[in-house]
Structure formats: C-alpha cells, structure tokens
mmCIF file of C-alpha atoms and ligand atoms in Angstrom:
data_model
loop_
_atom_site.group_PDB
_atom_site.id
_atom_site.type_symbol
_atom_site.label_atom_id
_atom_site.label_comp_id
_atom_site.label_asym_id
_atom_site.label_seq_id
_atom_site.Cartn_x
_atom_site.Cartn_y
_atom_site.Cartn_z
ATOM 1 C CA UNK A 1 38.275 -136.419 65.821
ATOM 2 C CA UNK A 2 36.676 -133.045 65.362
ATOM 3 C CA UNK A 3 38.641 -130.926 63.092
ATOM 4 C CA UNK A 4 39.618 -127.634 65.223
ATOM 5 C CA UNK A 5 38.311 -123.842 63.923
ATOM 6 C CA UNK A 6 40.664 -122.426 61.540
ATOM 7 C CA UNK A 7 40.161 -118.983 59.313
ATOM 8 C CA UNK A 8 41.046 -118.397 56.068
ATOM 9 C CA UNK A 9 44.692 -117.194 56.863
ATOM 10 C CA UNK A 10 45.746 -120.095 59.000
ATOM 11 C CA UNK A 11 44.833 -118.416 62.543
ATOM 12 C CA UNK A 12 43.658 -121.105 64.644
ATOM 13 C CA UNK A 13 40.125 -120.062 66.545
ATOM 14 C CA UNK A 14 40.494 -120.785 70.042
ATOM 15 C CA UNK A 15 39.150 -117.918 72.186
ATOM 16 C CA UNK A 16 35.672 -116.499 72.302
ATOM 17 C CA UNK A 17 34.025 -113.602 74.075
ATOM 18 C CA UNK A 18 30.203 -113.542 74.264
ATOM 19 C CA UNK A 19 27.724 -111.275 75.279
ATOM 20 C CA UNK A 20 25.321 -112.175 77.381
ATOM 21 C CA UNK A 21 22.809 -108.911 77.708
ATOM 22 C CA UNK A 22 23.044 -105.687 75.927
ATOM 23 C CA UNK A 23 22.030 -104.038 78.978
ATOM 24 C CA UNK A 24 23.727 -102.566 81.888
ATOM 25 C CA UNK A 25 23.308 -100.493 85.166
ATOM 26 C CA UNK A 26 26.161 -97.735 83.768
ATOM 27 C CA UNK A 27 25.873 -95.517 80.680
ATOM 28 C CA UNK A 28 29.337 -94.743 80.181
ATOM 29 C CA UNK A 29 29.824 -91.933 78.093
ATOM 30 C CA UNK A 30 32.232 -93.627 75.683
ATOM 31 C CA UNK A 31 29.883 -96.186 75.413
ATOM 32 C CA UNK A 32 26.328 -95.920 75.472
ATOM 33 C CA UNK A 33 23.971 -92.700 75.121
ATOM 34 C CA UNK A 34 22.082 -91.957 77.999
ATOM 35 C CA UNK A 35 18.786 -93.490 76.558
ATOM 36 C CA UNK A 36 19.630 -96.830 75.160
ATOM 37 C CA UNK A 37 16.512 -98.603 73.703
ATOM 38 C CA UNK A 38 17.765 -102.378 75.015
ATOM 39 C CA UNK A 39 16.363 -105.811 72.591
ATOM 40 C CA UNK A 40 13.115 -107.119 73.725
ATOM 41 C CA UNK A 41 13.919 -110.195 75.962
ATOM 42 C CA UNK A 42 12.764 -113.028 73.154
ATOM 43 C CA UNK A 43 15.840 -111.638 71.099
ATOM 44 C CA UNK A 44 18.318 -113.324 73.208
ATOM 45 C CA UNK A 45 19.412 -116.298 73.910
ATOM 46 C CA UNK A 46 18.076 -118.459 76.671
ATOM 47 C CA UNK A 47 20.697 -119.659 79.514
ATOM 48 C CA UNK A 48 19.924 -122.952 78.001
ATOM 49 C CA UNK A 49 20.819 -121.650 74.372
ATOM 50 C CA UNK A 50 24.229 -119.936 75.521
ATOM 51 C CA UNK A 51 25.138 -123.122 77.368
ATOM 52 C CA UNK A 52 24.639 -124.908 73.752
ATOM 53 C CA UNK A 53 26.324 -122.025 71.952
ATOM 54 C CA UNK A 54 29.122 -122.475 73.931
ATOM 55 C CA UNK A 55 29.604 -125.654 74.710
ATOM 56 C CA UNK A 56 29.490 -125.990 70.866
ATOM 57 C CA UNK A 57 32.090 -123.623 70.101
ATOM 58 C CA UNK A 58 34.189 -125.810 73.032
ATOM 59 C CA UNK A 59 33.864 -128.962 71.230
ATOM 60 C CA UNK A 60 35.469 -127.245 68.276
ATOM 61 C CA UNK A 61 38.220 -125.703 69.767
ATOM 62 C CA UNK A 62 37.569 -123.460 71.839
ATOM 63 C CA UNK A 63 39.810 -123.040 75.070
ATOM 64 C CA UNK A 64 38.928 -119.759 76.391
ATOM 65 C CA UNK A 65 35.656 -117.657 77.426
ATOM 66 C CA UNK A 66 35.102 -114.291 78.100
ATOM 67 C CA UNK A 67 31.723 -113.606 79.223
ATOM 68 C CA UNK A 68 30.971 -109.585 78.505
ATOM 69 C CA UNK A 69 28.168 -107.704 77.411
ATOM 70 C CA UNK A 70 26.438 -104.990 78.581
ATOM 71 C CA UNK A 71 27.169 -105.594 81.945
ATOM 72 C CA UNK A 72 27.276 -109.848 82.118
ATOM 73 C CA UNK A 73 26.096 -109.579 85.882
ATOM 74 C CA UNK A 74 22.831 -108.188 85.651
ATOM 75 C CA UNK A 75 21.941 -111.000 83.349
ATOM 76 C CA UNK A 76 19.492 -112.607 85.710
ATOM 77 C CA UNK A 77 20.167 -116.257 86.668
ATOM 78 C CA UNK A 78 23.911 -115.279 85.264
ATOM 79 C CA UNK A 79 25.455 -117.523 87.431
ATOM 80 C CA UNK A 80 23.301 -120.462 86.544
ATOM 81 C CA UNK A 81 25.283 -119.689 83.333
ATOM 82 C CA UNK A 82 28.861 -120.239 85.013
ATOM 83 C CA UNK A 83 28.166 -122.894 86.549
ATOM 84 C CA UNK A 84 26.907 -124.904 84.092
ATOM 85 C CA UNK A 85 30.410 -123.724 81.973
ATOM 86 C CA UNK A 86 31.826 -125.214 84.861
ATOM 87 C CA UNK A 87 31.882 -128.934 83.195
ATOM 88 C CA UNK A 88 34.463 -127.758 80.585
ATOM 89 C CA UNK A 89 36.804 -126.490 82.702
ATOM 90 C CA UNK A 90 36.647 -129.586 84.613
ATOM 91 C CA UNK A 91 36.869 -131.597 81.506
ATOM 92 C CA UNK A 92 40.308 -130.211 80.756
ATOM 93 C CA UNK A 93 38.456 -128.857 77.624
ATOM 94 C CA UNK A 94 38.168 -125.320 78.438
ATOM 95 C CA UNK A 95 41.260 -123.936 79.708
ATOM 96 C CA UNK A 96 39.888 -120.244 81.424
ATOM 97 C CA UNK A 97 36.322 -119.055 81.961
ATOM 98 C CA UNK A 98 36.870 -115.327 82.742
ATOM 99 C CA UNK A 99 34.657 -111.955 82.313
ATOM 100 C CA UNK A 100 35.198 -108.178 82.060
ATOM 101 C CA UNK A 101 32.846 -106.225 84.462
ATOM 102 C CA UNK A 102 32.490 -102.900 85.321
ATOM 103 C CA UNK A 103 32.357 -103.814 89.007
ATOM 104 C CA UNK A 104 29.495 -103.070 90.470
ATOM 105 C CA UNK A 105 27.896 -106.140 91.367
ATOM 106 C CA UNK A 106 30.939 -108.615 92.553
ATOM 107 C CA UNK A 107 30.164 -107.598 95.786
ATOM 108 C CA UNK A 108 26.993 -109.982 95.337
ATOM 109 C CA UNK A 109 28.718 -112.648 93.056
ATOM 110 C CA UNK A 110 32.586 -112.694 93.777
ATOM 111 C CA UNK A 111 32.527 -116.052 95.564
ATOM 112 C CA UNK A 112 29.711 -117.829 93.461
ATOM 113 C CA UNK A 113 32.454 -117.002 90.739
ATOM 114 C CA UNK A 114 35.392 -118.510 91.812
ATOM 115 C CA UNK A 115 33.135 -121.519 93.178
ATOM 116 C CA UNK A 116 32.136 -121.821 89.500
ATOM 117 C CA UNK A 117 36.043 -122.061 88.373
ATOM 118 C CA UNK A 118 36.749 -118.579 87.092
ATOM 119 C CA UNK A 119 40.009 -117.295 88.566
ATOM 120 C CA UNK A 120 40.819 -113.592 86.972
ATOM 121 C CA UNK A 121 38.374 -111.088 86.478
ATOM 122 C CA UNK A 122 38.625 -107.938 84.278
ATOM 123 C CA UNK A 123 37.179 -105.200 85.930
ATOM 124 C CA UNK A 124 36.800 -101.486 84.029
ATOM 125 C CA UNK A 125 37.571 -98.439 86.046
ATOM 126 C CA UNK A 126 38.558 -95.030 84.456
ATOM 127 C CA UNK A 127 39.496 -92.786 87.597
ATOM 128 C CA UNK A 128 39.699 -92.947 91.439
ATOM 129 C CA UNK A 129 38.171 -89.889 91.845
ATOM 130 C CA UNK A 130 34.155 -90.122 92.996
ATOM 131 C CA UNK A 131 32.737 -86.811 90.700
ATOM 132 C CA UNK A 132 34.416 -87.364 87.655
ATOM 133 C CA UNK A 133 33.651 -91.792 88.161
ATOM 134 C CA UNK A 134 29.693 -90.287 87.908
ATOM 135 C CA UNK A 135 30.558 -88.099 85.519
ATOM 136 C CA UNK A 136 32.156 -90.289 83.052
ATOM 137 C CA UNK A 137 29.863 -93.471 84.298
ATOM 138 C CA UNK A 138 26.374 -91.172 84.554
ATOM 139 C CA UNK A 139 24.847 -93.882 86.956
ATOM 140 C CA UNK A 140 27.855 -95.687 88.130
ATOM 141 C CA UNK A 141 29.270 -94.846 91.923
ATOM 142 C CA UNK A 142 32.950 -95.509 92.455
ATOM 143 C CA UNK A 143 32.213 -96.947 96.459
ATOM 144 C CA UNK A 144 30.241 -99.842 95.031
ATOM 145 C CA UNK A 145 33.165 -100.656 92.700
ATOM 146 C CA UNK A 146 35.416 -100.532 95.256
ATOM 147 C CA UNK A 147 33.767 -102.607 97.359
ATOM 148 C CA UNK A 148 33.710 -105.228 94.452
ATOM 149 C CA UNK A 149 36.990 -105.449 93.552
ATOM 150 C CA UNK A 150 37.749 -105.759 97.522
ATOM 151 C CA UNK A 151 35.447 -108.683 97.037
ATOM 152 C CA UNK A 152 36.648 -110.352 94.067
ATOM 153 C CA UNK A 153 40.440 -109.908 95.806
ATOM 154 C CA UNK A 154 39.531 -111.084 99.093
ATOM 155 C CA UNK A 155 37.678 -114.516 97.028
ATOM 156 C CA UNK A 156 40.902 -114.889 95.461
ATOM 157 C CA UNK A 157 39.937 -113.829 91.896
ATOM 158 C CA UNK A 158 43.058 -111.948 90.112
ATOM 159 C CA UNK A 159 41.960 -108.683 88.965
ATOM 160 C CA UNK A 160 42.838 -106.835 85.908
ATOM 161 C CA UNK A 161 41.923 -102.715 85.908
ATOM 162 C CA UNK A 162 41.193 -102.096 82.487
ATOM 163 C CA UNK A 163 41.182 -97.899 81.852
ATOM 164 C CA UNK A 164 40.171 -96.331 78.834
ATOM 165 C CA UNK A 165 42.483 -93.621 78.182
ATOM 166 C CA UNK A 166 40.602 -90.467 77.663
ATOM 167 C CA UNK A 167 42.479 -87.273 77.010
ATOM 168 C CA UNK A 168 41.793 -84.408 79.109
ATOM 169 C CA UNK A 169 39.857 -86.664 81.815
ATOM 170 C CA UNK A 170 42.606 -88.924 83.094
ATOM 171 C CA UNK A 171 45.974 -87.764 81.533
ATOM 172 C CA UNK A 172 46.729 -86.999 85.128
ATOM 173 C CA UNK A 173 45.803 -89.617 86.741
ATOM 174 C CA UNK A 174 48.419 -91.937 85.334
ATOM 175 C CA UNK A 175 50.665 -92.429 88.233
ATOM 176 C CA UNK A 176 47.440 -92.665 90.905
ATOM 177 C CA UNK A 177 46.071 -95.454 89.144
ATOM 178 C CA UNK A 178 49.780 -97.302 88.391
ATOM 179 C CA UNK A 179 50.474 -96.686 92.211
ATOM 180 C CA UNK A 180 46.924 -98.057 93.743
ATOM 181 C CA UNK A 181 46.692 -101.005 90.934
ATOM 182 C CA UNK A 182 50.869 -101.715 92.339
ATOM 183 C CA UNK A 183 49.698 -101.488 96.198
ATOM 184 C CA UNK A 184 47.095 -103.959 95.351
ATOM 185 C CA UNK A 185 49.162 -106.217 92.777
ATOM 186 C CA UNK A 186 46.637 -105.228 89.948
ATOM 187 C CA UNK A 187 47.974 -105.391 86.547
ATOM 188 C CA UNK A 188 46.643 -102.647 85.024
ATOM 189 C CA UNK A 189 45.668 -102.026 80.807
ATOM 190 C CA UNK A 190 44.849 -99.102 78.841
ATOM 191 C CA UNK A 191 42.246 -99.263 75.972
ATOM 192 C CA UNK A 192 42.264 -96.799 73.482
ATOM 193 C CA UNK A 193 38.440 -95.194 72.708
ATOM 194 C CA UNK A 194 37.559 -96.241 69.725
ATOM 195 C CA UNK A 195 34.549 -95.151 66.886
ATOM 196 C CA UNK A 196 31.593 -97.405 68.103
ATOM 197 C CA UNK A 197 28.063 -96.578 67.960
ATOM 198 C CA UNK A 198 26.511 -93.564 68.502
ATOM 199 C CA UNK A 199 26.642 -92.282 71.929
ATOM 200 C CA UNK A 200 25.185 -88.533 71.213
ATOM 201 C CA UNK A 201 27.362 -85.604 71.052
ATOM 202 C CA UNK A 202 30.716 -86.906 72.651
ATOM 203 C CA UNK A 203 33.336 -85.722 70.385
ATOM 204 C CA UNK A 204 35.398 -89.010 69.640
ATOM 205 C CA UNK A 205 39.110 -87.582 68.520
ATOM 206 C CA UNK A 206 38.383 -85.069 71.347
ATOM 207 C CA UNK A 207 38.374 -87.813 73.898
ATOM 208 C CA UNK A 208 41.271 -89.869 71.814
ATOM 209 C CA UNK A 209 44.401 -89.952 74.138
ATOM 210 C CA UNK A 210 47.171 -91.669 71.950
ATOM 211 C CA UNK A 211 48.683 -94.606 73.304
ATOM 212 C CA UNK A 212 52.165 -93.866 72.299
ATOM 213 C CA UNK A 213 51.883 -90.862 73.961
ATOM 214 C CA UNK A 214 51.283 -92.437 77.387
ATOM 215 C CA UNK A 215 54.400 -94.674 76.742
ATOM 216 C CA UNK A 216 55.930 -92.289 76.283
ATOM 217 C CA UNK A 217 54.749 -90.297 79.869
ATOM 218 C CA UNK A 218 55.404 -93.536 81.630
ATOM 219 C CA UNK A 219 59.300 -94.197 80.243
ATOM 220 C CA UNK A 220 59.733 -90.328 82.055
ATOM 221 C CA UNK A 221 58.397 -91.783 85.326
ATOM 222 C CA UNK A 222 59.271 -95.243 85.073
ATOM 223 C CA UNK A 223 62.030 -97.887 84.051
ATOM 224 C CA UNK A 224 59.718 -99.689 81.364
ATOM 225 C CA UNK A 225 61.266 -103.369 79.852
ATOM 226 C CA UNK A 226 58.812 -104.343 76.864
ATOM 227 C CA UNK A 227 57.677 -107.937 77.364
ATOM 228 C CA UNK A 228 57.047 -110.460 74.370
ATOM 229 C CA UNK A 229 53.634 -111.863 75.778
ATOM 230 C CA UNK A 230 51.098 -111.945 72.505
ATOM 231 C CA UNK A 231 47.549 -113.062 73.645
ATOM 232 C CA UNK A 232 46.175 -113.267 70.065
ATOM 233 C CA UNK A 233 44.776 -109.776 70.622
ATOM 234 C CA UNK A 234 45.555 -106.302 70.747
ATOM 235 C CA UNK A 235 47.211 -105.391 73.730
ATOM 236 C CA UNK A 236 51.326 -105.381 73.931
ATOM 237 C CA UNK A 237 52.540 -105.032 77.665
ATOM 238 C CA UNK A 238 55.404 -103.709 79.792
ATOM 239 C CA UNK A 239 56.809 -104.517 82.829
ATOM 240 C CA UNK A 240 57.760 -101.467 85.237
ATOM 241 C CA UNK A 241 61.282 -102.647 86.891
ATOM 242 C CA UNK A 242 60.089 -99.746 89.938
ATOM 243 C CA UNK A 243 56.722 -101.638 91.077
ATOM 244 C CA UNK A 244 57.017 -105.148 89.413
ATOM 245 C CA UNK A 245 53.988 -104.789 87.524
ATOM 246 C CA UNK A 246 52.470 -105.237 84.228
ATOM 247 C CA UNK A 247 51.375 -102.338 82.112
ATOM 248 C CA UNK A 248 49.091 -103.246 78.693
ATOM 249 C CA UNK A 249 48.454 -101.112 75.823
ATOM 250 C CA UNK A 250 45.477 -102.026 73.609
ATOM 251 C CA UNK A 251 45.895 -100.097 70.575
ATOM 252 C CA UNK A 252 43.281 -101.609 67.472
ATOM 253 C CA UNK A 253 43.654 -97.783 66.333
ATOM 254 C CA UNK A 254 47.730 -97.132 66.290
ATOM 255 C CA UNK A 255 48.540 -100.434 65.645
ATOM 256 C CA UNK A 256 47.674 -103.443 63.560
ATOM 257 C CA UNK A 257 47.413 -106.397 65.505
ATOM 258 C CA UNK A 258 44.945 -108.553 63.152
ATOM 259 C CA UNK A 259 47.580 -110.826 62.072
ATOM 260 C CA UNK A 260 47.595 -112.832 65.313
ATOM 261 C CA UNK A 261 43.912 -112.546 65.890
ATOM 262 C CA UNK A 262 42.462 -115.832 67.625
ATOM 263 C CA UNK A 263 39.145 -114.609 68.673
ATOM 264 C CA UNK A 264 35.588 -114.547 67.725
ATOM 265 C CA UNK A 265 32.686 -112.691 69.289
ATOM 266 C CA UNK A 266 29.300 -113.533 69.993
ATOM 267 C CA UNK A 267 26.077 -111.239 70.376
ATOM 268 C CA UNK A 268 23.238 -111.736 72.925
ATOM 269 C CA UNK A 269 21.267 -112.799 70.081
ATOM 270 C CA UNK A 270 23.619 -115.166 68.366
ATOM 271 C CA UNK A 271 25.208 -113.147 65.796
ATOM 272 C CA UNK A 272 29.052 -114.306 65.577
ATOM 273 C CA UNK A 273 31.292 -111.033 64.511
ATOM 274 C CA UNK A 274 34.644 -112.549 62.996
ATOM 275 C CA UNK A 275 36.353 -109.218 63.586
ATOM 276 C CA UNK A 276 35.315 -106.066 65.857
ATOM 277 C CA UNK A 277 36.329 -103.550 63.608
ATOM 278 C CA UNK A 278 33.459 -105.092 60.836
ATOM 279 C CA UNK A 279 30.333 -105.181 59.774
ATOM 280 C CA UNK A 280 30.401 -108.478 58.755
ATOM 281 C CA UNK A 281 28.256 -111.237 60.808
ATOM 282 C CA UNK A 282 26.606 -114.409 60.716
ATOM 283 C CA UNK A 283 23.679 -115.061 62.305
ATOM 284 C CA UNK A 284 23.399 -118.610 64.580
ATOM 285 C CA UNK A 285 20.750 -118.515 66.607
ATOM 286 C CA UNK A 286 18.653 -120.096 63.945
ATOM 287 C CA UNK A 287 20.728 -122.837 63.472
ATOM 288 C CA UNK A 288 20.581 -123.560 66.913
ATOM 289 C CA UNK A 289 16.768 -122.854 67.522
ATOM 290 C CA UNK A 290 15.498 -124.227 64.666
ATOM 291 C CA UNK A 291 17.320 -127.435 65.377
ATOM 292 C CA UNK A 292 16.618 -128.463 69.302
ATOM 293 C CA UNK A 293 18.410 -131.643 70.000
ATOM 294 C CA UNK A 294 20.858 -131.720 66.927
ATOM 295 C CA UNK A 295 23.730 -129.578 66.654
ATOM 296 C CA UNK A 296 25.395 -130.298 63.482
ATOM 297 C CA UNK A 297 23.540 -127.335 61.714
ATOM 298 C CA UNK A 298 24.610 -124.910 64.372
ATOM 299 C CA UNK A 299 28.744 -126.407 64.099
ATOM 300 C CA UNK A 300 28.262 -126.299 59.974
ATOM 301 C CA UNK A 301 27.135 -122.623 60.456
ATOM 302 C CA UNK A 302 29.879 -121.856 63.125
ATOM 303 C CA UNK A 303 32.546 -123.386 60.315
ATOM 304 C CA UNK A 304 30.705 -121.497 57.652
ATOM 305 C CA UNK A 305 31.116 -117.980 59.723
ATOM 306 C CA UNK A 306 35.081 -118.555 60.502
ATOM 307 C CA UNK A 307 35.960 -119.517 56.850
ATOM 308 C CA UNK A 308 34.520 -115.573 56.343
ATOM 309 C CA UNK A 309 36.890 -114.053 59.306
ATOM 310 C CA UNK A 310 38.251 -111.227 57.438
ATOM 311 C CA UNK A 311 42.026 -110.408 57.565
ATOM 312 C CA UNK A 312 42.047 -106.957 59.437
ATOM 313 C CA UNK A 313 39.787 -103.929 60.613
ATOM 314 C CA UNK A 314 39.677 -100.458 59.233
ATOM 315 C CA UNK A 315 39.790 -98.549 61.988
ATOM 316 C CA UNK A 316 41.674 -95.197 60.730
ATOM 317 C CA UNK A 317 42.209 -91.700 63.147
ATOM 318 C CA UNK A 318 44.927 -91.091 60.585
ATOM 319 C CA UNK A 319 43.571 -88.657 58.386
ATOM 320 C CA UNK A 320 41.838 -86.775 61.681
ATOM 321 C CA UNK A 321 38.151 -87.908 60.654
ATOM 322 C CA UNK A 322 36.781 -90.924 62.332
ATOM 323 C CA UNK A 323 37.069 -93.447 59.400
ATOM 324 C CA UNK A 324 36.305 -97.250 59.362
ATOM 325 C CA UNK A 325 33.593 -96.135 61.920
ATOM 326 C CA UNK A 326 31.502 -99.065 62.867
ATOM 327 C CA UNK A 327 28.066 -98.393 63.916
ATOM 328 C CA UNK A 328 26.662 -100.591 66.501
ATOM 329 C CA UNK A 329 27.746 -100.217 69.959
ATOM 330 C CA UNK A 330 30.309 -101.922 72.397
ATOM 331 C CA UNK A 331 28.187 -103.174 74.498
ATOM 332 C CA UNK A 332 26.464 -105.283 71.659
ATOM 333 C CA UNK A 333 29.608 -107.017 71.109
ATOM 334 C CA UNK A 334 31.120 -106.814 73.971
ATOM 335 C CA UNK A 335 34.095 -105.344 74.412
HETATM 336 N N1 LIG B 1 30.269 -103.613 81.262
HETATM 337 C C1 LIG B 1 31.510 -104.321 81.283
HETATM 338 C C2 LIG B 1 32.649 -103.363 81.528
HETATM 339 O O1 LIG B 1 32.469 -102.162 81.438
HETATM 340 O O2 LIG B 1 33.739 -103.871 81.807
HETATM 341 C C3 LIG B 1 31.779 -105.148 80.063
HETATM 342 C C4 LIG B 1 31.396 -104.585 78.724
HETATM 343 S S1 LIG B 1 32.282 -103.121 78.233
HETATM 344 C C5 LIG B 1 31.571 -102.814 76.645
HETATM 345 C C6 LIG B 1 33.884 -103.774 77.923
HETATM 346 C C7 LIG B 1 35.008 -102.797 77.817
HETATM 347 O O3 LIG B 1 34.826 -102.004 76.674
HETATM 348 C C8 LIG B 1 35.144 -101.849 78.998
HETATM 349 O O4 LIG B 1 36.453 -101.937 79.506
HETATM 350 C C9 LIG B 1 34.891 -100.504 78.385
HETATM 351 O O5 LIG B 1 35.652 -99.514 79.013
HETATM 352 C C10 LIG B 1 35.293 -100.716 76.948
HETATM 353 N N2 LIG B 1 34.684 -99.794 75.990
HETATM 354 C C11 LIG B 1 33.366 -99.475 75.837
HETATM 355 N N3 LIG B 1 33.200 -98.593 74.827
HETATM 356 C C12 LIG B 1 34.433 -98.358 74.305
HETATM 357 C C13 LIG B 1 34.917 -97.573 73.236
HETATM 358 N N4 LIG B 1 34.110 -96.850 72.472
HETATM 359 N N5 LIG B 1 36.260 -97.576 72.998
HETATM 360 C C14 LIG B 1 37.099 -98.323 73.760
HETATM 361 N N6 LIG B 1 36.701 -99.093 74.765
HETATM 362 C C15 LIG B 1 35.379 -99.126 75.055
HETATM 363 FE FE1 LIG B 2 28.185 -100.479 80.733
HETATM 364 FE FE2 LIG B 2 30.620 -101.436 80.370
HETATM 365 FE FE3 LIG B 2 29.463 -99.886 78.504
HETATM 366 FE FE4 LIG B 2 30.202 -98.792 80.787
HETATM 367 S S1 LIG B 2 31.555 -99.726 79.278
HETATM 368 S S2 LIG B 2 28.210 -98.490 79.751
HETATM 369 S S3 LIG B 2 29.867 -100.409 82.205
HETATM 370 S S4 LIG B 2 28.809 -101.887 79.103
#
C-alpha cells in the first residue's frame, strides 16, 4: 500500500493546486505589471508531463486539484489536460478536479468542463462596474466575463466569485456584489492583496483593505452566523441569515491559518512550493524528465519536498512596511 504524503508536523497532504501557464490574457494590477516577460515554452511542462505530475501526486494521496496559473484556459490543448484527469475522478481516487479563472474564456470551454467531471469553478471578479473592471484588469472586459459565468451556470458548474478586496476601489461595492452573487446563488470570497512580485508602482498597503474591517461593514448590514467549515486553507466563512449565502474571508495576512495547511503548489515548470508565503522549492521536473517510463525518482523527490513543508509564512503588514515580501509573482504559483 502506498504510504500517503505527510509533512513534518503531522498535516496530511491531500490537495494540490498547479499551474499550468504563467501567462494570461489580463494584467491585473495586483498581479502582474503591464509587461510581463512570460518562460520560453520548453520551460514547462508538456500536457503529457502534467498528466504524470499529477497523476503521481494522486497515487500518493492526493484527492483534490486545482488547476490555476496564469490564466489555466489559454493553455492551448488545456482541455486535453482535463480530460485525461478525468480517469481519477472516475477511479474514486480523486475526489474534485476544479480551477480558478478569471472568466473570460468559459464561454468557449464551460461544457467541455463539466463533460470532463469538474463541477465548481472559481471565477475572479473585483467589481460590476465596466471602467473601473478595465481599469483594475488593463485588458480584461467585464461583458466577456459575464457571459462566462452565464455559461459555466447555465452547464451546471457551481460558481464561486472570488474578489480581492482593494481599499478605495471596491469598499463600496460590498452590498452590489453580495446582492448579484445572492440573485444568482454565488457564494462569494474575499482575498486579501497580498506582497507578491513586483507589479511596478502600485502601492501595496495603499490598496490593503483589512478583512476585519469588512466584517465588520457586513455585521452593520447583515445578520452574519460564523460557520465552522475549515478547508485546510485560509479562508473562514459566514453565512448571511438575510440572503442564505456564504461569505469567505481569506486572510494569510491578519490571520495565521498554517496550522491546518493541506496543500501544496506546483509551478508550470515543476517547481513544488510547500508554502506560498516562501521561498523555499523543490524542483521536479527533472525527476520526471530525466526518468521517462519510471516514476519512482519523481515520488522519492515529491516525498523528499513535503518532509521540507515549512510550518508557517511570514507574511507581516504589522509594523506598516511590507515584510515577509515574497518576490515572484501570483501567477507563477498560482493563486
Ligand atoms: N487567472 C486566474 C484568476 O484570476 O482567477 C487564476 C490565477 S490568479 C493568480 C488566482 C487568484 O489570485 C485570483 O483570484 C486573483 O485575484 C488572486 N491574486 C492575484 N494576485 C494577488 C495578490 N497580490 N494578492 C491577493 N490575491 C491575488
Ligand atoms: Fe491574470 Fe488572474 Fe493575475 Fe488577473 S489575477 S493578471 S486574471 S493571473
């Protein structure tokens, strides 16, 4: 029997997000600067080497996928990619195969998605309003979203909004986007911004809109009841008694959540980052390329990189200078 993924302080491994590009057809402002220099395509992994990478990380444990990037759908041939995760879920093996999106091209893949077995979608969207979408987006154009997530509803995916709460942008906007995401039964989650990369000359505390704070704003407009759902991950959620629906709060920044952390994240190019919040990485794309056909080296390197999952990030706004900063970018992750 394969012995399943556990770290050094006895949290079992059993959800990992991957990135499939670094690119994307947004620059959001939080995120990227407006001229990204992208990898060179030999950098990252092959459909064929993702399909290993994964499936690998299945046969040790692993129940749930996120696919993310960049933008995961303008991976070409992306959905060659789903499908071909497809087997685990049928399996029983793989218990979810979701994504996070920023929207803009489910109009094209909605129903290939479902088809391939995913059945909740994460889809990012920072404010209803057209100018300040583009503004906040630079290339992205709120009608094409809109038109996705119509898609994704009407092929029966469950959508999650996921804001990032940026003060001074949408502070206001926090009862038009409860109210739409309730006429729509959306759940809807806000992410803190937090100190990744270098996106030019946005000023990061500037944009940081405590989460605490928007509680706060939302027990003076709504009846909130906390609920005790723990994913493994950062976000805590409450339900509003007025529209039924659930409210998340991911807060790496204000709150330590590291000590139920079940999650692992993979780069386009095979890097495996334990934690988001480090530096820290282990490269596995040469244990799986230099070893076509066998993939004991590639699980022995996947043990090797979870028995170095650190305990916690460093993330700090505390002392009002961007400490614990981390230098390479969301989308390289994957958020
Ligand atoms: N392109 C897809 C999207 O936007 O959903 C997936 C990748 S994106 C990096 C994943 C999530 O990270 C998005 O919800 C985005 O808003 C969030 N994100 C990006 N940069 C961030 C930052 N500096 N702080 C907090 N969240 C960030
Ligand atoms: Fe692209 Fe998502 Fe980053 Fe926006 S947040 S630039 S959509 S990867």
């Amino acid at each position: 029997m394969t012995v399943p993924l556990i770290d050094p302080f006895q949290r079992p491994i059993s959800y990992l997000r991957v990135s499939v590009t670094d690119r994307c057809d947004f620059r959001c402002v939080y995120c990227m600067s407006e001229n990204m220099t992208f990898l060179p395509k030999k950098e990252l992994l092959t459909l064929e080497e993702l399909d290993r990478m994964c499936s690998t990380f299945v046969r040790l444990g692993v129940e749930k996928l996120r696919i993310t990037g960049g933008e995961p759908l303008v991976r070409r041939e992306i959905m060659t990619f789903f499908r071909s995760m497809t087997r685990h879920l049928e399996s029983g093996a793989l218990k979810e195969l979701t994504l996070t999106t920023n929207g803009s091209q489910l109009e094209r893949f909605a129903d290939d998605l479902y088809a391939a077995g995913v059945r909740r979608v994460n889809i990012s969207l920072d404010t209803l309003d057209e100018e300040k979408f583009a503004d906040i987006t630079r290339w992205g154009r709120l009608p094409q979203v809109l038109r996705g997530i119509d898609a994704a509803q009407k092929a029966g995916l469950r959508v999650k909004i996921n804001t990032v709460a940026l003060k001074g942008f949408n502070e206001d906007e926090l009862v038009t986007l409860t109210e739409w995401c309730a006429s729509r039964d959306m759940d809807l989650t806000w992410i803190e911004v937090m100190p990744m990369g270098d996106i030019g000359n946005e000023d990061r505390l500037g944009q940081y809109w405590k989460l605490d704070d928007l509680r706060q704003s939302y027990a003076q407009q709504y009846t909130l009841s906390d609920l005790p759902e723990n994913t493994g991950g950062p976000a805590r959620y409450v339900r509003l008694e007025e529209t039924g629906q659930k409210i998340g709060f991911i807060t790496p920044l204000t709150h330590n959540f590291c000590e139920s952390c079940n999650r692992v994240r993979l780069t386009c190019t095979g890097e495996l980052f334990m934690c988001l919040g480090q530096e820290d990485n282990a490269d596995l794309r040469g244990a799986l390329r230099n070893h076509p056909g066998n993939d004991a080296p590639l699980e022995e390197a996947i043990r090797g990189a979870i028995r170095l999952k650190p305990k916690g990030h460093d993330f700090d706004y505390s002392r009002q200078s961007v400490d614990g900063r981390v230098s390479r970018h969301m989308s390289h992750t994957g958020g």
